[in-house]
């Protein structure tokens, strides 16, 4: 006979982590309160289905699996967000993973202990309890890795994260499995139980500490990046205020100068001195053209960052050419866009200021293609930057406070489901930031 308490606990835990995995992976469609209500309802339904079939020999027709998948499909389609195709496929994948893990342990345990699959599945025994615990523990680990990968909690592009969140958990689980089967084969000898238990507990503690340390390091890096972003924005606002005051003073001087110049031209025309009037007009044209133009779009934050960067470039003898669309959706989030534009401009200005290049010019453009917005910045280079510095690390002595530009831009782009593409063509260094407008908030 089954141990009813054990079976009920296992069924409830399995219902919670299955439904919880779908919710965490896709996200709730409704308010937090409604999401909790739907979660509770479907956990209860899943629990009743598992409990019913646990005591009605489900291993013959697998009807419990089919009904469970149907329940999960309804929950994903009705209560969760995401693409319909993903919501349909996810319950099938979850069920397939659980089935593969379950039968793997059933067959392995059957081979080790000499019991049939039917005996393991339908009779209460220590072997069944161990098998059920290991199956559910493995499934939880797999679901956790899937969720972290999808949610991009930690980038799996880093070797340290791959080791911490995939390699170590897999090795830990493998050691636990081997330990359990050694205990079974040695008929639970008392002198081995203590030693093997210490090994298992030590591995679990090591895995937990590594997870905690990597999570702490990632969190500290995120905090440091946010502080750096805040400093950059504060610096930008300060420069924008200074630039605005300078523009106001220049406008006052320009108005005064224009008033005198127009009066002088008028007198020359009255006196019939057209050549002199023409010379003054040409000199004024050259003079005011050299002053440059002020960016004036419908987005004041975009105006601020572009005017600051243009003035910064002009003070370094660098010309800026713009091709900016006013109606781009990506500018709905001002602070992040300011960081993107500011960093890619600063990198270009820094390079052109420190290298002898004939064409000291920056071309900056924005465009909208379908669901994506593209910010592009390019400048001439003397020789290949990527061949010498493929990781684009700073060569400045103060590496702690420099060299974060591209990293910050990439983190912001990834935040919106986008990416940063760095390339070189025709002796030009090109940074393209691609943003998915579907991930941009409408009201920021």
Coordinates of C-alpha atoms in Angstrom, one line a residue:
X1 CA 0.0 0.0 0.0
X2 CA 1.0 3.5 -0.6
X3 CA 2.1 5.9 2.1
X4 CA -0.8 8.3 1.7
X5 CA 0.9 11.3 3.4
X6 CA 4.0 10.9 1.3
X7 CA 2.0 10.7 -2.0
X8 CA -0.2 13.7 -1.1
X9 CA 2.8 15.8 -0.2
X10 CA 4.6 14.9 -3.5
X11 CA 1.5 15.6 -5.6
X12 CA 1.1 19.0 -4.0
X13 CA 4.7 19.9 -4.4
X14 CA 4.7 18.8 -8.0
X15 CA 1.6 20.8 -8.7
X16 CA 3.1 23.9 -7.2
X17 CA 6.4 23.8 -9.1
X18 CA 4.8 22.9 -12.4
X19 CA 2.2 25.7 -12.3
X20 CA 4.8 28.1 -10.7
X21 CA 7.2 27.3 -13.5
X22 CA 4.7 28.3 -16.2
X23 CA 3.8 31.5 -14.3
X24 CA 7.5 32.5 -13.8
X25 CA 8.5 31.6 -17.4
X26 CA 5.6 33.4 -19.2
X27 CA 4.3 36.0 -16.7
X28 CA 0.8 36.6 -15.5
X29 CA -1.7 38.3 -17.8
X30 CA -3.8 40.0 -15.1
X31 CA -3.3 41.9 -11.9
X32 CA -1.2 40.4 -9.1
X33 CA -4.2 39.4 -7.1
X34 CA -5.9 37.7 -10.0
X35 CA -2.7 35.9 -11.0
X36 CA -2.5 34.5 -7.5
X37 CA -6.1 33.4 -7.6
X38 CA -5.6 31.6 -10.9
X39 CA -2.4 30.1 -9.7
X40 CA -4.1 28.7 -6.6
X41 CA -7.0 27.3 -8.6
X42 CA -4.9 25.5 -11.1
X43 CA -2.6 24.1 -8.4
X44 CA -5.6 22.6 -6.7
X45 CA -6.9 21.2 -9.9
X46 CA -3.5 19.7 -10.8
X47 CA -3.2 18.3 -7.3
X48 CA -6.6 16.5 -7.6
X49 CA -5.7 15.1 -11.0
X50 CA -2.4 13.7 -9.7
X51 CA -4.0 12.3 -6.5
X52 CA -6.8 10.6 -8.4
X53 CA -4.5 8.8 -10.8
X54 CA -1.9 8.0 -8.1
X55 CA -4.3 5.5 -6.6
X56 CA -5.7 4.3 -9.9
X57 CA -2.6 2.8 -11.6
X58 CA -1.9 5.5 -14.1
X59 CA 1.1 3.8 -15.6
X60 CA -1.0 1.6 -17.9
X61 CA -2.7 4.2 -20.1
X62 CA -0.9 7.4 -19.2
X63 CA -4.2 9.2 -19.0
X64 CA -2.9 11.3 -16.1
X65 CA -0.2 12.8 -18.4
X66 CA -2.7 13.7 -21.1
X67 CA -5.2 15.4 -18.7
X68 CA -2.3 17.2 -17.0
X69 CA -1.0 18.6 -20.3
X70 CA -4.6 19.8 -21.2
X71 CA -4.9 21.5 -17.8
X72 CA -1.5 23.2 -18.3
X73 CA -2.4 24.3 -21.8
X74 CA -5.6 25.9 -20.5
X75 CA -3.6 27.7 -17.8
X76 CA -1.0 29.0 -20.2
X77 CA -3.4 30.1 -22.9
X78 CA -6.0 31.7 -20.6
X79 CA -4.0 33.1 -17.7
X80 CA -0.4 33.9 -19.0
X81 CA 1.2 36.2 -21.4
X82 CA 3.5 35.5 -24.4
X83 CA 3.2 34.2 -27.9
X84 CA 0.5 31.6 -28.5
X85 CA 2.9 29.2 -30.0
X86 CA 5.2 29.3 -26.9
X87 CA 2.2 28.9 -24.6
X88 CA 1.2 25.8 -26.5
X89 CA 4.6 24.2 -26.7
X90 CA 5.8 25.0 -23.2
X91 CA 3.5 22.5 -21.4
X92 CA 4.4 19.8 -23.9
X93 CA 8.1 20.4 -23.3
X94 CA 7.7 20.4 -19.5
X95 CA 5.8 17.2 -19.6
X96 CA 8.3 15.6 -21.9
X97 CA 11.2 16.6 -19.6
X98 CA 9.4 15.2 -16.5
X99 CA 8.6 11.9 -18.4
X100 CA 12.2 11.4 -19.6
X101 CA 13.5 12.1 -16.1
X102 CA 10.9 9.8 -14.5
X103 CA 11.5 6.8 -16.7
X104 CA 15.2 7.2 -16.6
X105 CA 15.2 6.8 -12.8
X106 CA 12.5 4.1 -12.9
X107 CA 14.6 2.0 -15.3
X108 CA 17.9 2.7 -13.5
X109 CA 16.4 1.9 -10.1
X110 CA 14.7 -1.2 -11.5
X111 CA 18.1 -2.3 -12.9
X112 CA 19.9 -1.7 -9.6
X113 CA 17.3 -3.1 -7.1
X114 CA 15.9 -5.9 -9.3
X115 CA 12.2 -4.8 -9.0
X116 CA 9.9 -4.4 -12.0
X117 CA 8.7 -1.0 -13.2
X118 CA 5.1 -1.9 -12.1
X119 CA 6.4 -2.7 -8.6
X120 CA 8.3 0.5 -8.3
X121 CA 5.4 2.5 -9.7
X122 CA 2.6 0.9 -7.6
X123 CA 4.1 -0.3 -4.4
X124 CA 5.2 1.6 -1.4
X125 CA 8.9 1.0 -0.7
X126 CA 12.1 2.9 0.2
X127 CA 13.2 2.5 -3.4
X128 CA 10.1 4.2 -4.7
X129 CA 10.4 7.1 -2.2
X130 CA 14.1 7.7 -3.2
X131 CA 13.2 7.5 -6.9
X132 CA 10.3 10.0 -6.5
X133 CA 12.4 12.4 -4.6
X134 CA 15.3 12.3 -7.1
X135 CA 12.9 12.7 -10.0
X136 CA 11.2 15.8 -8.6
X137 CA 14.5 17.3 -7.5
X138 CA 16.0 16.9 -10.9
X139 CA 12.9 18.3 -12.6
X140 CA 13.0 21.4 -10.4
X141 CA 16.7 22.0 -11.2
X142 CA 16.0 21.7 -15.0
X143 CA 13.0 24.1 -14.7
X144 CA 15.1 26.5 -12.7
X145 CA 17.9 26.6 -15.3
X146 CA 15.3 27.0 -18.1
X147 CA 13.7 29.9 -16.3
X148 CA 17.0 31.7 -15.5
X149 CA 18.1 31.3 -19.1
X150 CA 14.9 32.7 -20.5
X151 CA 14.6 35.5 -18.0
X152 CA 18.3 36.4 -18.6
X153 CA 18.8 36.7 -14.8
X154 CA 22.4 35.7 -15.6
X155 CA 24.0 35.8 -18.9
X156 CA 25.1 32.3 -20.1
X157 CA 27.7 34.0 -22.3
X158 CA 30.0 34.1 -19.3
X159 CA 31.9 31.0 -18.5
X160 CA 31.6 31.6 -14.7
X161 CA 27.8 31.7 -15.0
X162 CA 27.8 28.4 -17.0
X163 CA 29.9 26.7 -14.4
X164 CA 27.9 28.1 -11.5
X165 CA 24.3 27.6 -12.8
X166 CA 24.7 24.5 -15.1
X167 CA 27.9 22.6 -14.5
X168 CA 27.8 22.6 -10.7
X169 CA 24.1 21.8 -10.3
X170 CA 24.5 18.9 -12.8
X171 CA 27.6 17.5 -11.0
X172 CA 25.9 17.9 -7.6
X173 CA 22.8 16.0 -8.8
X174 CA 25.1 13.3 -10.3
X175 CA 26.9 12.8 -7.0
X176 CA 23.6 12.6 -5.1
X177 CA 22.3 9.9 -7.5
X178 CA 25.5 7.9 -7.3
X179 CA 25.5 8.2 -3.5
X180 CA 21.9 6.9 -3.4
X181 CA 22.6 3.9 -5.6
X182 CA 25.8 3.1 -3.7
X183 CA 23.7 3.0 -0.5
X184 CA 21.2 0.7 -2.3
X185 CA 23.9 -1.7 -3.6
X186 CA 25.6 -1.8 -0.2
X187 CA 22.3 -2.5 1.6
X188 CA 22.5 0.7 3.6
X189 CA 25.6 -0.1 5.6
X190 CA 25.8 2.1 8.6
X191 CA 29.5 3.0 8.2
X192 CA 28.8 4.2 4.6
X193 CA 25.6 6.1 5.3
X194 CA 27.5 8.7 7.4
X195 CA 30.3 9.2 4.9
X196 CA 28.1 9.4 1.8
X197 CA 25.7 11.7 3.6
X198 CA 28.6 14.1 4.4
X199 CA 29.6 14.1 0.7
X200 CA 26.1 14.8 -0.4
X201 CA 25.5 17.6 2.1
X202 CA 28.9 19.1 1.3
X203 CA 28.2 19.2 -2.5
X204 CA 24.8 20.8 -1.9
X205 CA 26.3 23.4 0.4
X206 CA 29.1 24.1 -2.1
X207 CA 26.6 24.5 -5.0
X208 CA 24.5 26.8 -2.8
X209 CA 27.4 29.0 -1.8
X210 CA 28.6 29.3 -5.4
X211 CA 25.1 30.3 -6.5
X212 CA 24.9 32.9 -3.7
X213 CA 28.3 34.3 -4.5
X214 CA 27.7 34.6 -8.3
X215 CA 24.3 36.1 -7.6
X216 CA 25.9 38.7 -5.2
X217 CA 28.6 39.5 -7.7
X218 CA 26.0 40.0 -10.5
X219 CA 23.9 42.2 -8.2
X220 CA 26.9 44.3 -7.2
X221 CA 27.8 44.8 -10.9
X222 CA 24.2 45.8 -11.7
X223 CA 24.3 48.3 -8.8
X224 CA 27.7 49.7 -10.0
X225 CA 26.3 50.0 -13.5
X226 CA 23.2 51.8 -12.3
X227 CA 25.3 54.2 -10.2
X228 CA 27.6 54.9 -13.2
X229 CA 24.5 55.6 -15.4
X230 CA 23.1 58.0 -12.8
X231 CA 26.5 59.8 -12.7
X232 CA 26.5 60.0 -16.5
X233 CA 22.9 61.4 -16.6
X234 CA 23.6 63.9 -13.9
X235 CA 26.7 65.0 -15.8
X236 CA 24.7 65.3 -19.0
X237 CA 22.0 67.4 -17.3
X238 CA 24.7 69.7 -15.9
X239 CA 26.4 70.1 -19.3
X240 CA 23.0 70.7 -20.9
X241 CA 22.2 73.5 -18.5
X242 CA 25.6 75.1 -19.1
X243 CA 25.1 74.6 -22.9
X244 CA 21.7 76.2 -22.7
X245 CA 23.0 79.2 -20.9
X246 CA 25.8 79.5 -23.4
X247 CA 23.2 79.3 -26.3
X248 CA 21.2 82.0 -24.6
X249 CA 24.2 84.3 -24.3
X250 CA 25.2 83.5 -27.9
X251 CA 21.6 84.3 -29.1
X252 CA 21.7 87.7 -27.3
X253 CA 25.0 88.5 -28.9
X254 CA 23.8 87.3 -32.2
X255 CA 20.6 89.4 -32.1
X256 CA 22.7 92.5 -31.2
X257 CA 25.2 91.8 -33.9
X258 CA 22.5 91.1 -36.5
X259 CA 20.7 94.4 -35.6
X260 CA 23.9 96.4 -36.2
X261 CA 24.8 94.5 -39.3
X262 CA 21.3 94.9 -40.9
X263 CA 21.4 98.6 -40.1
X264 CA 24.8 98.9 -41.7
X265 CA 23.7 97.0 -44.8
X266 CA 20.6 99.2 -45.0
X267 CA 22.7 102.4 -45.0
X268 CA 25.0 101.0 -47.7
X269 CA 22.1 100.1 -49.9
X270 CA 20.6 103.6 -49.4
X271 CA 23.9 105.1 -50.4
X272 CA 24.1 102.8 -53.4
X273 CA 27.2 101.0 -52.2
X274 CA 26.0 97.6 -53.2
X275 CA 29.3 95.8 -53.5
X276 CA 30.2 96.7 -49.8
X277 CA 26.7 95.6 -48.7
X278 CA 27.2 92.3 -50.6
X279 CA 30.6 91.7 -49.0
X280 CA 29.1 92.2 -45.5
X281 CA 26.2 89.8 -46.3
X282 CA 28.7 87.1 -47.4
X283 CA 30.9 87.6 -44.3
X284 CA 27.8 87.3 -42.1
X285 CA 26.8 84.1 -43.9
X286 CA 30.2 82.5 -43.4
X287 CA 30.3 83.7 -39.8
X288 CA 26.9 82.3 -38.8
X289 CA 27.4 79.1 -40.7
X290 CA 30.4 78.3 -38.7
X291 CA 28.5 78.7 -35.5
X292 CA 26.5 75.6 -36.3
X293 CA 22.9 74.7 -35.7
X294 CA 21.0 73.6 -32.6
X295 CA 19.1 70.3 -32.7
X296 CA 15.4 71.0 -32.1
X297 CA 13.2 67.9 -32.4
X298 CA 9.9 67.2 -30.6
X299 CA 11.7 65.3 -27.9
X300 CA 13.5 67.6 -25.4
X301 CA 15.7 64.8 -23.9
X302 CA 16.9 63.9 -27.4
X303 CA 17.6 67.6 -28.0
X304 CA 19.5 67.8 -24.8
X305 CA 21.8 64.9 -25.3
X306 CA 22.5 65.7 -29.0
X307 CA 23.2 69.4 -28.4
X308 CA 25.6 68.5 -25.5
X309 CA 27.4 66.0 -27.7
X310 CA 27.5 68.2 -30.7
X311 CA 29.0 71.1 -28.6
X312 CA 31.5 68.6 -27.1
X313 CA 32.5 67.5 -30.6
X314 CA 32.7 71.0 -31.9
X315 CA 35.0 72.0 -29.0
X316 CA 37.4 69.2 -30.2
X317 CA 37.3 70.3 -33.8
X318 CA 34.9 67.5 -34.8
X319 CA 32.0 67.9 -37.2
X320 CA 28.8 66.1 -36.5
X321 CA 26.3 65.1 -39.2
X322 CA 22.8 64.1 -38.1
X323 CA 20.0 62.1 -39.7
X324 CA 17.4 61.9 -36.9
X325 CA 13.7 60.9 -37.1
X326 CA 11.5 62.7 -34.6
X327 CA 8.7 60.1 -34.3
X328 CA 10.8 57.1 -33.3
X329 CA 9.2 54.9 -30.7
X330 CA 12.5 54.2 -29.0
X331 CA 12.7 57.7 -27.6
X332 CA 9.7 57.0 -25.2
X333 CA 12.3 56.0 -22.6
X334 CA 14.5 59.1 -22.2
X335 CA 17.0 58.1 -19.6
X336 CA 18.2 54.9 -21.3
X337 CA 18.3 56.5 -24.7
X338 CA 20.4 59.3 -23.2
X339 CA 22.9 56.8 -21.9
X340 CA 23.1 55.0 -25.3
X341 CA 23.6 58.1 -27.3
X342 CA 25.9 59.7 -24.8
X343 CA 28.2 56.7 -24.6
X344 CA 28.5 55.9 -28.3
X345 CA 29.2 59.7 -29.0
X346 CA 31.8 59.9 -26.2
X347 CA 33.6 56.8 -27.6
X348 CA 33.7 58.4 -31.1
X349 CA 34.8 61.8 -29.8
X350 CA 37.5 60.3 -27.7
X351 CA 38.9 58.3 -30.6
X352 CA 38.9 61.2 -33.0
X353 CA 40.4 63.6 -30.4
X354 CA 43.3 61.2 -29.7
X355 CA 44.2 60.2 -33.2
X356 CA 45.5 62.1 -36.2
X357 CA 42.7 61.7 -38.8
X358 CA 42.0 64.0 -41.8
X359 CA 38.2 63.6 -41.8
X360 CA 37.3 64.4 -38.2
X361 CA 33.6 63.7 -38.6
X362 CA 30.9 61.7 -36.8
X363 CA 27.8 60.5 -38.6
X364 CA 24.9 59.8 -36.3
X365 CA 21.5 58.4 -37.5
X366 CA 18.4 56.9 -36.3
X367 CA 15.8 54.9 -38.3
X368 CA 12.7 52.8 -37.8
X369 CA 12.3 49.4 -39.5
X370 CA 9.2 47.4 -38.7
X371 CA 9.2 46.6 -35.0
X372 CA 12.8 47.7 -34.6
X373 CA 14.6 51.0 -34.1
X374 CA 18.3 51.4 -35.0
X375 CA 20.7 53.9 -33.6
X376 CA 23.9 54.1 -35.6
X377 CA 27.1 56.1 -35.0
X378 CA 30.2 55.9 -37.2
X379 CA 33.5 57.7 -37.6
X380 CA 36.7 57.3 -39.6
X381 CA 39.6 55.2 -38.2
X382 CA 43.3 55.1 -39.0
X383 CA 43.5 51.3 -38.8
X384 CA 41.4 48.4 -37.5
X385 CA 40.3 48.8 -33.9
X386 CA 38.6 45.3 -33.6
X387 CA 41.8 43.5 -34.8
X388 CA 43.8 45.1 -32.0
X389 CA 41.2 45.3 -29.4
X390 CA 38.3 42.9 -30.1
X391 CA 36.8 43.2 -26.6
X392 CA 37.0 47.0 -26.9
X393 CA 38.7 47.3 -23.5
X394 CA 39.9 50.8 -22.4
X395 CA 43.6 51.6 -22.7
X396 CA 43.3 54.3 -20.0
X397 CA 45.1 53.8 -16.7
X398 CA 41.9 54.3 -14.7
X399 CA 40.1 51.2 -15.9
X400 CA 37.6 51.3 -13.0
X401 CA 36.1 54.5 -14.2
X402 CA 36.6 54.1 -17.9
X403 CA 35.9 51.6 -20.6
X404 CA 32.3 50.9 -19.5
X405 CA 30.6 52.7 -22.4
X406 CA 30.0 49.7 -24.7
X407 CA 29.2 47.5 -21.8
X408 CA 26.5 49.9 -20.6
X409 CA 25.1 50.3 -24.1
X410 CA 24.9 46.5 -24.5
X411 CA 23.1 46.1 -21.1
X412 CA 20.5 48.7 -22.0
X413 CA 20.0 47.1 -25.5
X414 CA 19.5 43.6 -23.9
X415 CA 17.1 45.1 -21.5
X416 CA 14.8 45.8 -24.4
X417 CA 15.4 42.5 -26.3
X418 CA 17.9 44.2 -28.6
X419 CA 21.6 44.0 -29.3
X420 CA 24.7 46.0 -30.2
X421 CA 26.6 45.3 -33.4
X422 CA 30.1 46.7 -33.7
X423 CA 31.7 46.5 -37.2
X424 CA 34.2 48.1 -39.5
X425 CA 33.8 49.0 -43.1
X426 CA 35.7 51.3 -45.5
X427 CA 38.0 52.5 -42.7
X428 CA 34.9 53.4 -40.6
X429 CA 34.1 52.2 -37.1
X430 CA 30.4 51.6 -36.8
X431 CA 28.3 51.0 -33.7
X432 CA 24.7 49.9 -34.4
X433 CA 22.2 49.7 -31.5
X434 CA 19.1 47.6 -32.3
X435 CA 16.1 48.0 -30.1
X436 CA 12.9 46.0 -30.1
X437 CA 10.1 48.5 -29.9
X438 CA 7.7 45.9 -28.7
X439 CA 9.7 45.8 -25.4
X440 CA 9.7 49.5 -24.9
X441 CA 7.3 51.0 -22.4
X442 CA 4.7 53.3 -23.9
X443 CA 4.8 55.8 -21.1
X444 CA 8.1 56.5 -19.5

